[in-house]
Short mmCIF file of C-alpha atoms and ligand atoms in Angstrom, two decimals:
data_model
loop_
_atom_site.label_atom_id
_atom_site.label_comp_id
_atom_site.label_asym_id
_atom_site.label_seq_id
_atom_site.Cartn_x
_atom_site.Cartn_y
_atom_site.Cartn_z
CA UNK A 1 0.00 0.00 0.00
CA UNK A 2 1.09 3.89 -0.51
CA UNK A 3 1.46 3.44 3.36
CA UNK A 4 3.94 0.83 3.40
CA UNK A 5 5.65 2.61 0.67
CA UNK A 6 6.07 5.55 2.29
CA UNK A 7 7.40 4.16 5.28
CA UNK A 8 9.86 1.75 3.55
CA UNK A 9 10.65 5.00 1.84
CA UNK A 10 11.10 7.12 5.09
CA UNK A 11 13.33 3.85 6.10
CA UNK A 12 15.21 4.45 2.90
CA UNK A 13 15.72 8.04 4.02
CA UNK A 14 16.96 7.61 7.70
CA UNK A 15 19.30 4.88 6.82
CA UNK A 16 20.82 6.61 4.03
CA UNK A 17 21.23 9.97 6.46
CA UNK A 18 23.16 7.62 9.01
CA UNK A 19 25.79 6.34 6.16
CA UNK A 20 26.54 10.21 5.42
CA UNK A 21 26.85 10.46 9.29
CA UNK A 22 28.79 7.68 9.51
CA UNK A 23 31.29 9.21 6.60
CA UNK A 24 31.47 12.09 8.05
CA UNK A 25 32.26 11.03 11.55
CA UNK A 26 35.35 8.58 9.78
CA UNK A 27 36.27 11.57 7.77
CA UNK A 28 36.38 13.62 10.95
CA UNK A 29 38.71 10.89 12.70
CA UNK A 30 40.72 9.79 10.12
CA UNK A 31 41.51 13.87 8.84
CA UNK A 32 43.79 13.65 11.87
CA UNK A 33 46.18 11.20 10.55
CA UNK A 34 45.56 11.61 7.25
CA UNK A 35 48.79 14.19 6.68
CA UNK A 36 51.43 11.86 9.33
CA UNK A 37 50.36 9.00 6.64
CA UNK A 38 50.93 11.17 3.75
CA UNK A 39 47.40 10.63 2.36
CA UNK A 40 47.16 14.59 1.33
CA UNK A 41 48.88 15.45 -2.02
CA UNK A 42 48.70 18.37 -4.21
CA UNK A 43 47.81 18.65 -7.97
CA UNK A 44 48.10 21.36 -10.08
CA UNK A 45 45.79 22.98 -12.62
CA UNK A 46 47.21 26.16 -15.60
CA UNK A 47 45.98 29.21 -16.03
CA UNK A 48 46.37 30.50 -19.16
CA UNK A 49 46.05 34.20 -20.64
CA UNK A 50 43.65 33.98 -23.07
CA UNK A 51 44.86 36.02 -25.87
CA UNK A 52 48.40 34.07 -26.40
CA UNK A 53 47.56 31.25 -24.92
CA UNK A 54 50.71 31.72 -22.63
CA UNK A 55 50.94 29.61 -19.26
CA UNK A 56 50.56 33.01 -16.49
CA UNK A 57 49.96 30.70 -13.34
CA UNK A 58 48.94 27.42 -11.73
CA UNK A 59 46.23 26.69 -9.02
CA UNK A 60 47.39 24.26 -6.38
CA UNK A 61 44.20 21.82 -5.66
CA UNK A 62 44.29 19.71 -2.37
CA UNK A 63 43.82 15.82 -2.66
CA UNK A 64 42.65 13.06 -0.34
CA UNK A 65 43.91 9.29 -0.93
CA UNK A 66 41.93 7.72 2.09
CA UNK A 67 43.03 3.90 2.42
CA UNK A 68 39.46 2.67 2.58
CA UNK A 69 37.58 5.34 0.95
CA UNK A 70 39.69 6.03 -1.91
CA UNK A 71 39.43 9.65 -3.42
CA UNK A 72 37.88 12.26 -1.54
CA UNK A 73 37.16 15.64 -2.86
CA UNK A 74 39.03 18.86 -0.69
CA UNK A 75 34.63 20.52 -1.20
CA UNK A 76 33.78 17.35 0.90
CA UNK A 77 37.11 17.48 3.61
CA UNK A 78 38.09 21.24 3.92
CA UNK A 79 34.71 22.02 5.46
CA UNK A 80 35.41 19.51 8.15
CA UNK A 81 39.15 20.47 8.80
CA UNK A 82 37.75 24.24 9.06
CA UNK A 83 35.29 22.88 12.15
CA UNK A 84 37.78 20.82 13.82
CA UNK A 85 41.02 23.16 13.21
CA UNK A 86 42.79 20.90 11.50
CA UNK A 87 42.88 23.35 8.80
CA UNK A 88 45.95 25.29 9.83
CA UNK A 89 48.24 22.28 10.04
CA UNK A 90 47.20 21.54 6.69
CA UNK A 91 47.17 24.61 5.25
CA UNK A 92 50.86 25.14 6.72
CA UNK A 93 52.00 21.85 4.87
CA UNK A 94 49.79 22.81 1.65
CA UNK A 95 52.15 26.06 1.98
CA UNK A 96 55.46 24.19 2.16
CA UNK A 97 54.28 21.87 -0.18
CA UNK A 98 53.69 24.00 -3.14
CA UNK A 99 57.73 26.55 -1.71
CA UNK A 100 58.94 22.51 -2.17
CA UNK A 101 57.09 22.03 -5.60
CA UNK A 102 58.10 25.43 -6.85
CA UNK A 103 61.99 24.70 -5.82
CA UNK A 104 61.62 21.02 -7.22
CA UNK A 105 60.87 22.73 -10.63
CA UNK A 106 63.27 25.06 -10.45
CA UNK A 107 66.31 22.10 -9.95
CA UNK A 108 64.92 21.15 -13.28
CA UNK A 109 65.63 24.00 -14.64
CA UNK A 110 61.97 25.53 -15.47
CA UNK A 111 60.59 28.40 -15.49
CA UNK A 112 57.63 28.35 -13.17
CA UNK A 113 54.70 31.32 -12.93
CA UNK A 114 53.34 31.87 -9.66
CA UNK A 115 51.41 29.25 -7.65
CA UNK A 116 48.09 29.75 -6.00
CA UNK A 117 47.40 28.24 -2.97
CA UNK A 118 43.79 28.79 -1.82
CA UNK A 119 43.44 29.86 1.87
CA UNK A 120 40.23 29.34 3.87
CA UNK A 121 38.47 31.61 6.64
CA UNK A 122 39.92 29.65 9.59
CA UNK A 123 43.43 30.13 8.58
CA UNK A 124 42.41 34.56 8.62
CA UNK A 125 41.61 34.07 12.33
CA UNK A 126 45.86 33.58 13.07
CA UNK A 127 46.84 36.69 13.80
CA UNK A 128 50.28 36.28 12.79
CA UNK A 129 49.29 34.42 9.72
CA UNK A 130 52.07 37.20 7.09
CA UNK A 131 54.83 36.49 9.15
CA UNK A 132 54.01 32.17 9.20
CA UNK A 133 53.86 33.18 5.47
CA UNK A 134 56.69 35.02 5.11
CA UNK A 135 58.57 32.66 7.69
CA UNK A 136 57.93 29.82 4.98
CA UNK A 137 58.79 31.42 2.19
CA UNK A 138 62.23 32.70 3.63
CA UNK A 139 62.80 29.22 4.47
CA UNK A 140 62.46 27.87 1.11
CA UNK A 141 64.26 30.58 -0.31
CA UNK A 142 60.90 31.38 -2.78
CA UNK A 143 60.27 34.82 -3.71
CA UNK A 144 56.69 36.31 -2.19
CA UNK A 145 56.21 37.22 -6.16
CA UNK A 146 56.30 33.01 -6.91
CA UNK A 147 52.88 32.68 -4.42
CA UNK A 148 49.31 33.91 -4.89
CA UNK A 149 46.83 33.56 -2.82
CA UNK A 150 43.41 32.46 -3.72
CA UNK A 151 40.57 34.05 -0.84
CA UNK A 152 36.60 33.92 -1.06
CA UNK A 153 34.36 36.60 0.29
CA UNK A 154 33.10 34.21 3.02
CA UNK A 155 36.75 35.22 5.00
CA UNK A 156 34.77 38.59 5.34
CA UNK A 157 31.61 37.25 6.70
CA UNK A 158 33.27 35.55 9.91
CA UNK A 159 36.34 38.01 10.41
CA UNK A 160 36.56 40.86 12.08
CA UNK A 161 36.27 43.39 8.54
CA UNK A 162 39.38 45.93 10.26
CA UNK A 163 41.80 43.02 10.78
CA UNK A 164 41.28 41.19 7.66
CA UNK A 165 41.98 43.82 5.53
CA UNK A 166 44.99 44.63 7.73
CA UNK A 167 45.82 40.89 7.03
CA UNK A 168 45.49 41.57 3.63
CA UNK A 169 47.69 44.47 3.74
CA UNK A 170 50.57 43.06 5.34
CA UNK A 171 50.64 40.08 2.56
CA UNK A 172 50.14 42.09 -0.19
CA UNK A 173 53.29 44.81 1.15
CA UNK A 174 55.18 41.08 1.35
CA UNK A 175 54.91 40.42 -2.33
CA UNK A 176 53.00 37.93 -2.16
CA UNK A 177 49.72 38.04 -4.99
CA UNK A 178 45.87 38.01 -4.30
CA UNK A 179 42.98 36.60 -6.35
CA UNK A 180 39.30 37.10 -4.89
CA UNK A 181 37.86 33.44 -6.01
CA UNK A 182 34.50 32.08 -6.94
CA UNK A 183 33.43 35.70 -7.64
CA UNK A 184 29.99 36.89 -7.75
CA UNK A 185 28.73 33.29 -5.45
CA UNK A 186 27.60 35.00 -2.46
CA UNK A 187 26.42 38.02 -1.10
CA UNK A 188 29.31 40.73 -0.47
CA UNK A 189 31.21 40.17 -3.55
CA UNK A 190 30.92 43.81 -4.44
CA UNK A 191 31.90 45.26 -0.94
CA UNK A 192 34.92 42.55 -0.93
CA UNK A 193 36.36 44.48 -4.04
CA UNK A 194 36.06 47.73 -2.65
CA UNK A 195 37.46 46.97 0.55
CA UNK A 196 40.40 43.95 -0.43
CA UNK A 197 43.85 44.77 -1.86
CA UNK A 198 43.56 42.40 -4.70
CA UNK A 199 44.99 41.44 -8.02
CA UNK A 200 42.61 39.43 -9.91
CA UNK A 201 38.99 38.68 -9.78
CA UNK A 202 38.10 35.06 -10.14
CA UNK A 203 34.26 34.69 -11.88
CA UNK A 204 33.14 31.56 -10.44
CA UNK A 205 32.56 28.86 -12.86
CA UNK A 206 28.50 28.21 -12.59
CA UNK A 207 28.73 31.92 -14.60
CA UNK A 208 30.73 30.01 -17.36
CA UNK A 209 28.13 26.82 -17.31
CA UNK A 210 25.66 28.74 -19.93
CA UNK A 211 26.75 31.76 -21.17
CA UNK A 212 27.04 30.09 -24.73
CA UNK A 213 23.37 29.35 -24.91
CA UNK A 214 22.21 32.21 -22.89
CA UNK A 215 22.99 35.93 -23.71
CA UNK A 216 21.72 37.11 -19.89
CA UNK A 217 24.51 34.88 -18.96
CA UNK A 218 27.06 36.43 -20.90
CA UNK A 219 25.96 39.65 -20.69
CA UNK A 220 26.28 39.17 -16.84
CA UNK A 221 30.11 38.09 -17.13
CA UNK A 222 30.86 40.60 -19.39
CA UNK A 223 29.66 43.04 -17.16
CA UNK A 224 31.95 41.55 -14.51
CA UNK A 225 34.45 41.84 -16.97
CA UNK A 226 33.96 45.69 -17.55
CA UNK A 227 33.80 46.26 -14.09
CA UNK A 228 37.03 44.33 -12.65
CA UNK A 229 38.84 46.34 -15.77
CA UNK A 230 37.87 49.73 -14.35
CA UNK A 231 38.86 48.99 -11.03
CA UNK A 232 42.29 47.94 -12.35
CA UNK A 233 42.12 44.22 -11.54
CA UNK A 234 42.60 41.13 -14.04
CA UNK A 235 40.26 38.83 -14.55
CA UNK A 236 40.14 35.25 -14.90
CA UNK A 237 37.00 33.19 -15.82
CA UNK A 238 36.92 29.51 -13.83
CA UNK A 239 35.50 26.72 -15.06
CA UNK A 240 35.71 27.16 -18.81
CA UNK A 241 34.97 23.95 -20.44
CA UNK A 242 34.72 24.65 -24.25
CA UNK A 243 35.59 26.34 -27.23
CA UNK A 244 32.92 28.19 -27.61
CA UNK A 245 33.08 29.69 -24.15
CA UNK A 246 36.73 30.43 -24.67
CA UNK A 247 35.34 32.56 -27.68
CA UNK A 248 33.25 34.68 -26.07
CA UNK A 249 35.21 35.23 -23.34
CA UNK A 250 37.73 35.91 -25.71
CA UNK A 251 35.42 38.78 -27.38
CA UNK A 252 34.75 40.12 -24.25
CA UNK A 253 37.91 40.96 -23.78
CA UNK A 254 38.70 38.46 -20.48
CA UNK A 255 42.18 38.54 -19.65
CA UNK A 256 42.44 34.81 -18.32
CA UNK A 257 40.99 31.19 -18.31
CA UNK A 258 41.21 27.86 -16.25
CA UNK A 259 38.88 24.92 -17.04
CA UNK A 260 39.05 21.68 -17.89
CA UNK A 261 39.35 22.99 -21.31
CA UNK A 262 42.72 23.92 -21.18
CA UNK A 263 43.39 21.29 -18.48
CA UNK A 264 42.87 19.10 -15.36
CA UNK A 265 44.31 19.24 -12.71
CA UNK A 266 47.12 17.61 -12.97
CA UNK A 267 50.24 15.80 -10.66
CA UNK A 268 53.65 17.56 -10.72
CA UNK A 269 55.18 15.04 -13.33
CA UNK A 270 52.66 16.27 -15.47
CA UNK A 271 53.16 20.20 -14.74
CA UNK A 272 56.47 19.96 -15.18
CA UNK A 273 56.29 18.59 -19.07
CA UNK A 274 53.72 21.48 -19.41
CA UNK A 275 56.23 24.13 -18.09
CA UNK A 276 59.20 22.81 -20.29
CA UNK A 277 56.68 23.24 -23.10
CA UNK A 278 55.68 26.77 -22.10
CA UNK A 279 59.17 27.47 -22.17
CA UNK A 280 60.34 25.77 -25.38
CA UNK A 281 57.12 27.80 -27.05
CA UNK A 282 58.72 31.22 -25.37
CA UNK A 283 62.51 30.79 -26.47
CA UNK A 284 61.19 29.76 -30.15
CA UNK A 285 59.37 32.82 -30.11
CA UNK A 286 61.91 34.91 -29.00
CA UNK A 287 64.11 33.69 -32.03
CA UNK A 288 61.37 34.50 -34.50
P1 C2E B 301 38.31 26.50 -6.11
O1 C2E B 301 39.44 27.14 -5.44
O2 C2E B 301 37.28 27.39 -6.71
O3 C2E B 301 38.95 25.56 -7.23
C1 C2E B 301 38.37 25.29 -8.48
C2 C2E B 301 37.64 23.98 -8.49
O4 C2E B 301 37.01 23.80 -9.76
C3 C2E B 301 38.55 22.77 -8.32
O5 C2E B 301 37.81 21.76 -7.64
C4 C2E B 301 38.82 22.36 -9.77
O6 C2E B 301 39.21 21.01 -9.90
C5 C2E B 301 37.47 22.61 -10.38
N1 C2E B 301 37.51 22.87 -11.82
C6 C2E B 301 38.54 23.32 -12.56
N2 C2E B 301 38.18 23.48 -13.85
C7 C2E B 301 36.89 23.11 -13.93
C8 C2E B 301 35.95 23.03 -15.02
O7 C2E B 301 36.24 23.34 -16.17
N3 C2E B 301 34.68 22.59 -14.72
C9 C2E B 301 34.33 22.23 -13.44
N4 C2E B 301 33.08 21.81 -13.26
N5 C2E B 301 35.19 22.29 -12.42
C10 C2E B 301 36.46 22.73 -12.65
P2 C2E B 301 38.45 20.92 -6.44
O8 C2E B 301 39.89 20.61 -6.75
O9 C2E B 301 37.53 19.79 -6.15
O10 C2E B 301 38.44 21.94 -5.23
C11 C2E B 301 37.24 22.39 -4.67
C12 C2E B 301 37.46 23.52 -3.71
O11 C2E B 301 38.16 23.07 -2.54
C13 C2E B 301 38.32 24.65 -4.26
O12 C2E B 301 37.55 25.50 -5.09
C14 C2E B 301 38.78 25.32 -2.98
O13 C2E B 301 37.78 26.18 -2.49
C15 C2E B 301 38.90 24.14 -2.03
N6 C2E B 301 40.34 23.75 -1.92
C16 C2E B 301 41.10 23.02 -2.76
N7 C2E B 301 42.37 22.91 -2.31
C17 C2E B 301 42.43 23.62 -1.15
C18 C2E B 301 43.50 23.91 -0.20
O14 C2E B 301 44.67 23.53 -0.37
N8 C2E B 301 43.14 24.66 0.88
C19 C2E B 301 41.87 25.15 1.06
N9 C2E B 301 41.62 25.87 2.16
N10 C2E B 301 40.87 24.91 0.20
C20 C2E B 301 41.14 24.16 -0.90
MG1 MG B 302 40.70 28.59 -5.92
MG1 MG B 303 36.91 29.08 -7.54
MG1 MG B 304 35.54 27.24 -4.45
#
């Protein structure tokens, strides 16, 4: 009967909301070990200036091998180091990570553009969180120019607004790059690029999804486009995963693109046979 049915589905329901509990709570547990067992690794995705095609940066993107539970994305983990705290020590190893990657490269003899490294709202709350920066990059002998950091508006909504931007501040005068990402998702974008010290404006990528079958959706980038240019900020448009979006990003006059277009993200091995390319493509260039 529709009564049974609804109960076996309610059944359904409740057991299904304990397995997600259940994840969650071995998530939780096992996020504690997770870095001593060296189950976090890094990959890497381009970012490419879309005119020339040119490599002009790459995005560092945290990954989770769990032994049991195999790949696990850093949207389903981060939120649960960022309750527990677990995020700083990460964060401080996804730091020395990418000064290591960057100096790995460089033994090879590349050429590498600067890295981003995405920070969350927790890791705002340390009040000496420039001079942990700085303190890592000094020790890895990597220029503050070689790092960019990737923040989201929602480090405004749970910060205290006068110390943030102080934070701000005091990386920026370091050297060290700023990119406001996932642009336009949430509800202070407009007063976070008033207010931050930043470098480029990330439009987050469910603006990309249909602006080649909807002109309200391109009209709405470009006008993101327009305004980041008068405000003296690049721009960089996430999540681009065809040619025909590259087009008409292209016509309106977007300085840079990331999407699985122009790549995944990828392990080091892989970067670095993308940055001997980039470089290869520069020196021929030069010659012509
Ligand atoms: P994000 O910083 O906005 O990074 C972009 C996300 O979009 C990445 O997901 C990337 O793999 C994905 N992506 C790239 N190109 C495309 C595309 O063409 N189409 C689609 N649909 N997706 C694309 P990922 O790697 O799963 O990371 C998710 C989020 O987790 C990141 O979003 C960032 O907020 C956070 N995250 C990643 N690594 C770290 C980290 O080291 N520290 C912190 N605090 N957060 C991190
Ligand atoms: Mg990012
Ligand atoms: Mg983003
Ligand atoms: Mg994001």
């Amino acid at each position: 009967s529709a009564k049974e049915q609804g109960i076996s589905h309610y059944v359904r329901y409740d057991d299904q909301m304990s397995e997600e509990n259940s994840r969650k709570l071995r998530m939780e547990h096992d996020l504690r070990r997770a870095l001593d067992q060296r189950e976090l690794h890094l990959v890497y995705q381009r970012k490419e200036n879309i005119q020339t095609g040119q490599l002009i940066g790459l995005e560092s993107l945290l990954r989770w091998n769990h032994p049991k539970l195999g790949m696990i994305s850093p949207a389903e983990f981060i939120p649960l180091a960022e309750e527990n705290g677990l995020i700083i020590p990460i964060g401080e190893w996804v730091v020395r990570s990418v000064c290591e990657q960057i100096n790995a490269w460089q033994q090879l003899g590349l050429a590498v553009p600067p890295v981003a490294i995405n920070l969350s709202v927790r890791q705002f709350k340390q009040d000496d969180l420039a001079e942990r920066l700085a303190q890592i990059l000094e020790e890895n002998g990597i220029a503050p120019g070689h790092i960019e950091l990737e923040i989201t508006e929602s480090v405004a909504s749970s910060n205290n607004e006068e110390e943030l931007i102080r934070k701000l501040y005091e990386i920026k005068r370091l050297g060290v790059l700023i990119s406001l990402d996932d642009f336009g998702t949430g509800y202070s974008s407009f007063s976070c690029l008033r207010k931050f010290p930043i470098d480029t404006l990330k439009i987050d990528k469910s603006f990309m999804k249909d602006i080649a079958q909807k002109q309200e959706d391109m009209a709405i980038v470009s006008a993101i486009i327009g305004m980041a240019h008068s405000l003296q900020l690049q721009v960089l448009a996430e999540g681009v995963e065809s040619g025909a979006q590259l087009e008409l990003l292209k016509q309106h006059k977007c300085d840079a693109v990331q999407g699985y277009f122009h790549g995944y993200p990828a392990p080091p091995e892989e970067i670095a046979g993308l940055l001997a390319l980039a470089q290869e493509t520069k020196d021929n260039s030069r010659v012509s």
